């Protein structure tokens, strides 16, 4: 039944409802793919027996007419979401053996809708990275390779395992989280759709916290329609997260009308950065033409503070991380290293348990929050953040949605950027502003680089206007007609 | 502002991360590179700008001041490296 994996989420859902195949058959098809995909290192934990059990229960509900909106759909879950009784690591040594006694709200929503858990997906440690190379469990390998070149490439990060697993069809769809681009950037680098909703759209409860004012969960899928379906099930108000917003969740699939006549699309001059490769510029131009062909009106806009987004992010995010990660102390869960007293036990545990990038960010965060530096760094960055949000607010007086490239280039070789943190951070130059402003963004696969690798275009929308975002993304997807697939070398 | 080895030692202590002497110079170098790069924020005129306090305009809801969970000591302790008699165990704090 290997052809089952060719169905996207929407088609699989329809096939299950029409009883063309069972949820167990669909899940078993993916379990076989997951087992053959070991070389990609997408999964930290696989739960095949539990998956079959869940699929069997789905078949029962499909039979008796009580099926949920994701009944029998096999998903991978980024290993940043706490899953009851299933190891949850955040790809960090410091969470060794942590099996939560509770379920994150987003994943609980998915199981409530009938979805099936295949396993927990690899990521950068605590979601800190843009290449998935900081995972304690080893890097994820991008299923895509350059043409005529076997060199392993990164899948992007931090939701690299999610993106690679969706691209390689090891799961039907996956969850990700996005703090500075961690859904959209790996989506672009793997030829998949990655969607970060508005801050507050999905509950953060039960998601291992990185930077609480920026973190947001979202869907990673093969198509825009699949992203709309998955977000529908993930989103919603939650009393356990005071920043989750109490608004009705619209029918996102219904927004995919294919009609963007009269839509005003902003093209921000500041995203034409120095040294941007010609192929990225070309793709961006193509995207503009596709939207114009669909009847949209293109409008040049300015987002003057764009260049300050990345440095502001690299103050705000580490500051919040240093505070959030204070909880890993060797007392309540995870790793403990001995010490002669309590403080030394803390220090030894955290020295052993955190990887280099996480330590670097905790130290930066501690420094910028420490006495005498708080105003100069953290408060200044939060003021710049206000300016960035105001740039967007002013732009949305004139336009409905903004089109940009997702990344400044395609996937790069494993190891190519690990020595220079700032060159790694620059991967997120186009994605970070939406996080700082709390806005929804989506990356749609739009073409191939000269080297044969996927490239993405990003749309950024108004707060809580995911519907317009999906509508425009659907048109972009249709016009781009991205049908390329990686060679399945990992099955050899 | 430049971070020297002593500053790294001090912030590592604040962050409760043990750092060996030989790790101090490379860490100082990395932190200085990042802090030097974020210096560009000083170009921005922020005199009249309020710091962002919430990514999305929203009013925080209040809930009833009531106990809604509890009585799950086993769940709370189940992942702890060391427990005894329903307590977390840590190295001796008081002499």
XYZ file of C-alpha atoms in Angstrom, chain B:
95
model
C 31.260 47.568 25.957
C 33.601 44.618 25.868
C 33.147 41.407 27.757
C 36.347 40.122 29.378
C 37.054 36.747 30.934
C 36.032 37.941 34.384
C 32.674 39.165 33.067
C 32.035 35.806 31.410
C 32.854 34.094 34.703
C 30.444 36.395 36.517
C 27.512 35.916 34.129
C 28.115 32.163 33.947
C 27.879 32.155 37.731
C 24.627 34.138 37.540
C 23.321 31.669 34.964
C 24.479 28.714 37.101
C 26.567 27.187 34.336
C 29.997 25.837 35.284
C 32.641 27.180 32.906
C 36.240 25.972 32.873
C 39.043 28.549 32.733
C 40.058 27.500 29.243
C 36.486 28.036 28.002
C 36.446 31.693 29.074
C 38.438 33.300 26.210
C 36.491 31.634 23.352
C 33.179 32.439 25.079
C 34.250 36.048 25.586
C 35.109 36.218 21.880
C 31.719 34.826 20.815
C 29.781 37.064 23.182
C 31.707 40.122 22.027
C 31.002 39.302 18.395
C 27.269 39.072 19.101
C 27.192 42.134 21.359
C 29.205 44.099 18.794
C 26.723 43.139 16.106
C 23.670 44.207 18.146
C 25.338 47.592 18.810
C 23.722 48.783 15.558
C 20.515 49.221 17.556
C 22.141 52.344 18.989
C 21.555 54.064 15.621
C 17.796 53.984 16.201
C 16.119 56.995 17.748
C 13.992 55.499 20.504
C 13.522 58.581 22.654
C 9.759 58.760 22.092
C 9.073 55.032 21.772
C 7.515 52.829 24.428
C 8.906 49.306 24.834
C 6.681 46.540 23.510
C 4.946 44.680 26.296
C 2.634 42.451 24.272
C 3.054 41.107 20.742
C -0.664 41.254 20.006
C -3.078 43.804 21.449
C -5.095 41.936 23.996
C -6.608 42.286 27.413
C -5.559 39.668 29.879
C -8.484 37.692 31.186
C -9.006 37.087 34.847
C -10.033 33.727 36.134
C -11.744 32.750 39.333
C -9.355 32.607 42.243
C -10.016 28.954 42.831
C -7.993 25.784 43.181
C -8.537 23.812 39.977
C -5.819 21.180 40.203
C -3.743 19.394 42.757
C -3.364 16.156 44.673
C -0.979 14.758 42.065
C 2.291 14.457 44.004
C 3.220 11.248 42.181
C 2.906 12.946 38.791
C 4.979 15.862 39.999
C 7.748 13.699 41.410
C 7.818 11.003 38.763
C 10.564 12.595 36.640
C 12.747 13.777 39.514
C 16.308 12.443 39.647
C 15.989 11.868 43.419
C 12.976 11.820 45.735
C 12.230 10.683 49.267
C 8.964 10.526 51.220
C 7.163 12.668 48.650
C 9.877 15.329 48.448
C 12.519 16.370 45.920
C 15.969 15.617 47.309
C 18.859 18.070 46.817
C 22.369 18.314 48.289
C 22.406 19.650 51.833
C 21.784 23.409 51.867
C 21.917 24.269 55.586
C 24.969 23.394 57.671
